[in-house]
PDB file of C-alpha atoms and ligand atoms in Angstrom:
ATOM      1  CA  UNK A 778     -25.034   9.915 -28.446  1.00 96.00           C
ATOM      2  CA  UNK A 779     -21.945  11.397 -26.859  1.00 97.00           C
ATOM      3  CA  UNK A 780     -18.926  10.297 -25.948  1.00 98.00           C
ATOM      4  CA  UNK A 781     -17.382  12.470 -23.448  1.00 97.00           C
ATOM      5  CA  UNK A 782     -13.372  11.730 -22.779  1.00 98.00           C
ATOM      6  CA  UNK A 783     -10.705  13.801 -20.114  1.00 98.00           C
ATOM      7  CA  UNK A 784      -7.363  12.499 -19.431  1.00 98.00           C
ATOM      8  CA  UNK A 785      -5.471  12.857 -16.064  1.00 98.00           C
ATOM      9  CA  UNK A 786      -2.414  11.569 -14.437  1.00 98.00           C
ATOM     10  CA  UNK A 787      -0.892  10.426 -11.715  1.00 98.00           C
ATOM     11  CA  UNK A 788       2.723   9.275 -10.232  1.00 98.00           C
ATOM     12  CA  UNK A 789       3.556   6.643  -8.631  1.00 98.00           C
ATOM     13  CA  UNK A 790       5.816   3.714  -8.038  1.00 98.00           C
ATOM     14  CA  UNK A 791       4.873  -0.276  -8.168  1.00 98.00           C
ATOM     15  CA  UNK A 792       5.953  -3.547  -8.499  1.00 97.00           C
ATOM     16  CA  UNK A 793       4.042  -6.983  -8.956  1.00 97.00           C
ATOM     17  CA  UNK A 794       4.567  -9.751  -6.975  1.00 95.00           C
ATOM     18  CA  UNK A 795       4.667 -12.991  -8.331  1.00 94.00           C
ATOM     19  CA  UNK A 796       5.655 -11.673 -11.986  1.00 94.00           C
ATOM     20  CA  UNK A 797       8.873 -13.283 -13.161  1.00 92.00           C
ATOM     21  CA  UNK A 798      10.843 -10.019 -15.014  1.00 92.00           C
ATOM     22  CA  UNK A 799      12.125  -7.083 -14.633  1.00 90.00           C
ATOM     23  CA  UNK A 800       8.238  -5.470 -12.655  1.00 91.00           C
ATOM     24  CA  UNK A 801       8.633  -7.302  -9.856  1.00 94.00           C
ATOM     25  CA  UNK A 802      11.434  -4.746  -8.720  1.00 96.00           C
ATOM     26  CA  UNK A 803      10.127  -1.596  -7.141  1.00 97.00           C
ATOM     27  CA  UNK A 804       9.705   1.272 -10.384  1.00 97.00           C
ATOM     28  CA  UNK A 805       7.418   3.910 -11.010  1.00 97.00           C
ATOM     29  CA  UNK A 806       4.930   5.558 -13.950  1.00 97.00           C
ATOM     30  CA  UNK A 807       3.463   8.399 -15.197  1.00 98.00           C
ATOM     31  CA  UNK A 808       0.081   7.209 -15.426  1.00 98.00           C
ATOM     32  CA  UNK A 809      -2.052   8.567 -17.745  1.00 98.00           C
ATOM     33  CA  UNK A 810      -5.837   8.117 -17.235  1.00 98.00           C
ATOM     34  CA  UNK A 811      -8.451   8.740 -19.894  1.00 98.00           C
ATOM     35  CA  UNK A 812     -12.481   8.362 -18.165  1.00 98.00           C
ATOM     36  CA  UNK A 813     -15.266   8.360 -20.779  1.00 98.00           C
ATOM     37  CA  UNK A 814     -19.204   8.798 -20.386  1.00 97.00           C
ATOM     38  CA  UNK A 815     -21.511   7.563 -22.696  1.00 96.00           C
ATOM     39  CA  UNK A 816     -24.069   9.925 -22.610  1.00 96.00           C
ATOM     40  CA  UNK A 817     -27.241  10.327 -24.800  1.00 95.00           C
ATOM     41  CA  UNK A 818     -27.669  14.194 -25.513  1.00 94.00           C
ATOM     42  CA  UNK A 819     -27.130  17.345 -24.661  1.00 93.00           C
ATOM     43  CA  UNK A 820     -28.842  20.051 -21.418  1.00 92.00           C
ATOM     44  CA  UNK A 821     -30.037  23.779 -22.072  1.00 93.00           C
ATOM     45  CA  UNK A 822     -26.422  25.060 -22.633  1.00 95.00           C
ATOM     46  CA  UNK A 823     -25.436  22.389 -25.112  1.00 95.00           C
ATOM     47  CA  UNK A 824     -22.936  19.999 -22.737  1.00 94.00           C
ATOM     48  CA  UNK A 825     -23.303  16.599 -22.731  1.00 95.00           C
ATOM     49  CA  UNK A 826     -21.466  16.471 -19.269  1.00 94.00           C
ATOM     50  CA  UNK A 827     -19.315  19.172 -17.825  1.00 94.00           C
ATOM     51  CA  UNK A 828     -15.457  18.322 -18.868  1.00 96.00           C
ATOM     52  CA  UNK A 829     -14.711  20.394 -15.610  1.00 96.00           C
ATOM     53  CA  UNK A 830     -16.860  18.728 -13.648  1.00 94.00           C
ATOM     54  CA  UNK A 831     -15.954  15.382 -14.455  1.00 95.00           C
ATOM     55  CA  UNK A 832     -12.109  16.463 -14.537  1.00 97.00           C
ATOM     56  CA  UNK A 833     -12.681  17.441 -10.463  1.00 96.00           C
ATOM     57  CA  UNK A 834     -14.376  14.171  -9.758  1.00 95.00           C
ATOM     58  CA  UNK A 835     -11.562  12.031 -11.138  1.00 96.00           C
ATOM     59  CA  UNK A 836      -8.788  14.438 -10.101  1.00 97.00           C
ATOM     60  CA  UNK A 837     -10.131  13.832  -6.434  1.00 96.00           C
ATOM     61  CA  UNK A 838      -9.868  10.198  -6.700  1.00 96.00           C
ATOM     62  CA  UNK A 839      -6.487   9.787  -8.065  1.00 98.00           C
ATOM     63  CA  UNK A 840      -5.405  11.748  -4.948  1.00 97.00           C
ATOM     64  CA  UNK A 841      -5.085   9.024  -2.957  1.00 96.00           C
ATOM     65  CA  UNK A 842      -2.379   6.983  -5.533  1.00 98.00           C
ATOM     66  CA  UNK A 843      -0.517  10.213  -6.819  1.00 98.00           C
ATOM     67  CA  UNK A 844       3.294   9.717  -5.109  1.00 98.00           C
ATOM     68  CA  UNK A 845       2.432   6.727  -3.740  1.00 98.00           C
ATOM     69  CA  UNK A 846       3.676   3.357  -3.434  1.00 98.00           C
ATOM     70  CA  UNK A 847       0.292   1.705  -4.820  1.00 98.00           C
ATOM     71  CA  UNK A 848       1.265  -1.531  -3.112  1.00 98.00           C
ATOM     72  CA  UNK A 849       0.741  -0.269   0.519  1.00 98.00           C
ATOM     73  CA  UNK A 850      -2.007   1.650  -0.812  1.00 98.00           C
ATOM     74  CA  UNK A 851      -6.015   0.319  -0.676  1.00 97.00           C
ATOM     75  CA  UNK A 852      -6.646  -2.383  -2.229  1.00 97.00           C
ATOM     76  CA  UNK A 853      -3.481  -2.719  -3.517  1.00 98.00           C
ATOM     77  CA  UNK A 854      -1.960  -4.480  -0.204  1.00 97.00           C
ATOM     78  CA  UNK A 855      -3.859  -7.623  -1.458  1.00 96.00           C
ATOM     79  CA  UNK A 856      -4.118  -6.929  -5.296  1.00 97.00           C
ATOM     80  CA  UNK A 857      -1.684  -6.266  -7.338  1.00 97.00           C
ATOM     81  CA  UNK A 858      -1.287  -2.690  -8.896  1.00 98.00           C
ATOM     82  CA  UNK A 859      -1.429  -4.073 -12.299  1.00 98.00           C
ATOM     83  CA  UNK A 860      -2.795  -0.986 -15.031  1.00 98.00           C
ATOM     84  CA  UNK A 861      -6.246  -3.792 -15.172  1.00 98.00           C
ATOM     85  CA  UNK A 862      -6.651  -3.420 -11.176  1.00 98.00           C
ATOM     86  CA  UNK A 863      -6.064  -0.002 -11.422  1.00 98.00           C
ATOM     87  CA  UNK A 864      -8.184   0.707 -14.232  1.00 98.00           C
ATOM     88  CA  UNK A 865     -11.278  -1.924 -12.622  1.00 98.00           C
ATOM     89  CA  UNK A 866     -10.428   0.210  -9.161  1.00 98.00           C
ATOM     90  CA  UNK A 867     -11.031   3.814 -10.684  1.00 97.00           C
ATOM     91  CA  UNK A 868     -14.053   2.575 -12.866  1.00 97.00           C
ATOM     92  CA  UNK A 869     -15.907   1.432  -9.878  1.00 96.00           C
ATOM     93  CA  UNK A 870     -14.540   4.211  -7.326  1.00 95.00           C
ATOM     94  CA  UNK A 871     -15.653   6.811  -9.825  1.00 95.00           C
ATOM     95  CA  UNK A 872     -18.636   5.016 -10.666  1.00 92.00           C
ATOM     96  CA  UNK A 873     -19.358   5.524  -6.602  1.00 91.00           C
ATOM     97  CA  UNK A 874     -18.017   9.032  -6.810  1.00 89.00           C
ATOM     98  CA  UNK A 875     -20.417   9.680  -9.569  1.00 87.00           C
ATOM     99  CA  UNK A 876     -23.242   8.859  -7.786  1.00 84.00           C
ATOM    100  CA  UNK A 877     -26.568   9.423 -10.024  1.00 82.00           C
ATOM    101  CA  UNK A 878     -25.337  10.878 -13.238  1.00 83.00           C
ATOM    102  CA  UNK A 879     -28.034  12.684 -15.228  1.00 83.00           C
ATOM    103  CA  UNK A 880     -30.544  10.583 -16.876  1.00 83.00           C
ATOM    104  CA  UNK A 881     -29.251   8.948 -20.223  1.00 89.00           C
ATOM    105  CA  UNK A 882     -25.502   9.096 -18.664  1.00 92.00           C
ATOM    106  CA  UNK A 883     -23.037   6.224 -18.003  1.00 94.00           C
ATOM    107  CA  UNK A 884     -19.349   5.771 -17.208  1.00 96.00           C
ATOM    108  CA  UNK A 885     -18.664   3.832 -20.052  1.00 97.00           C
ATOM    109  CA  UNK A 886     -14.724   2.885 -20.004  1.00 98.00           C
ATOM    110  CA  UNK A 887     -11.511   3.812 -18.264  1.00 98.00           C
ATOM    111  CA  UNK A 888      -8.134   3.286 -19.491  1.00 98.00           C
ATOM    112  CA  UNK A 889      -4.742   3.298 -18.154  1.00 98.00           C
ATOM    113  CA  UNK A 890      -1.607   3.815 -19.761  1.00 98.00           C
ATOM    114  CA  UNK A 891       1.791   2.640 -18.223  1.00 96.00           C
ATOM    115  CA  UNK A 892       3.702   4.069 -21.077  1.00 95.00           C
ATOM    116  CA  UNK A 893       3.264   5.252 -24.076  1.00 95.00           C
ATOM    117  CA  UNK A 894       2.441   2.682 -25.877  1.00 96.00           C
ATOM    118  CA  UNK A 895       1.302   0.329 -23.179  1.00 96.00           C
ATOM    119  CA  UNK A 896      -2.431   0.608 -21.699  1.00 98.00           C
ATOM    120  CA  UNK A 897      -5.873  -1.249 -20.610  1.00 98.00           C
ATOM    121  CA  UNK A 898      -9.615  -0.544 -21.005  1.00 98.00           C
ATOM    122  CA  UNK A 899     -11.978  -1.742 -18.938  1.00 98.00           C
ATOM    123  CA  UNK A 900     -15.198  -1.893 -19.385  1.00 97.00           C
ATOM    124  CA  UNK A 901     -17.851  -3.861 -17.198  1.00 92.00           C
ATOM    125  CA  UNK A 902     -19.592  -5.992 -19.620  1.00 80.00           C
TER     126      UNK A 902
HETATM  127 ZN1   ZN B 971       5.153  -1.091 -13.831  1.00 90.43          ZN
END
């Protein structure tokens, strides 16, 4: 079994309402985004999944949040922009993206950093 990892990034600005501190005032992050697959072996030319392939996929969804304001961004008019909506958000829009992966394949995880030292996983289960 493989685990196949690429990491991306994005910029954008945030804030979250209701939290008492210092993030409920407008600021932004360099968002780093790791995806992984969970994927069971490897095709004719030895690749579990294509790194490019899967860096394209995930590049085109983080379009739509890169120099944003994720609050007046979808679905984060309602939700906050917290790095566990965001990561839950990117799971399941890359899950869609994905479509039918190649038999034995699965998003397994995303994670999202905020900082440096300063990130969530999620996972479905
Ligand atoms: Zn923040």
């Amino acid at each position: 079994m493989y685990l196949v990892n690429v990491e991306r990034h994005f910029d954008a600005a945030h804030y979250l309402r209701g939290y008492q501190g210092k993030c409920e005032s407008l600021h932004g992050h360099r968002y780093q985004v790791a995806v992984r697959l969970k994927v069971n072996g490897t095709d004719e030319t030895g690749l579990a999944y294509d790194f490019t392939r899967l860096k394209k996929e995930v590049d085109v969804l983080l379009e739509r949040f890169d120099h944003t304001c994720l609050n007046e961004v979808e679905p984060f008019r309602e939700i906050n922009p917290s790095a566990e909506n965001i990561a839950r958000t990117v799971y399941h829009g890359l899950e869609a993206a994905l479509g039918k992966l190649p038999a034995g394949a699965a998003l397994d995880a995303v994670t999202i950093w905020e900082s440096p030292d300063s990130w969530v996983e999620f996972r479905p289960d």
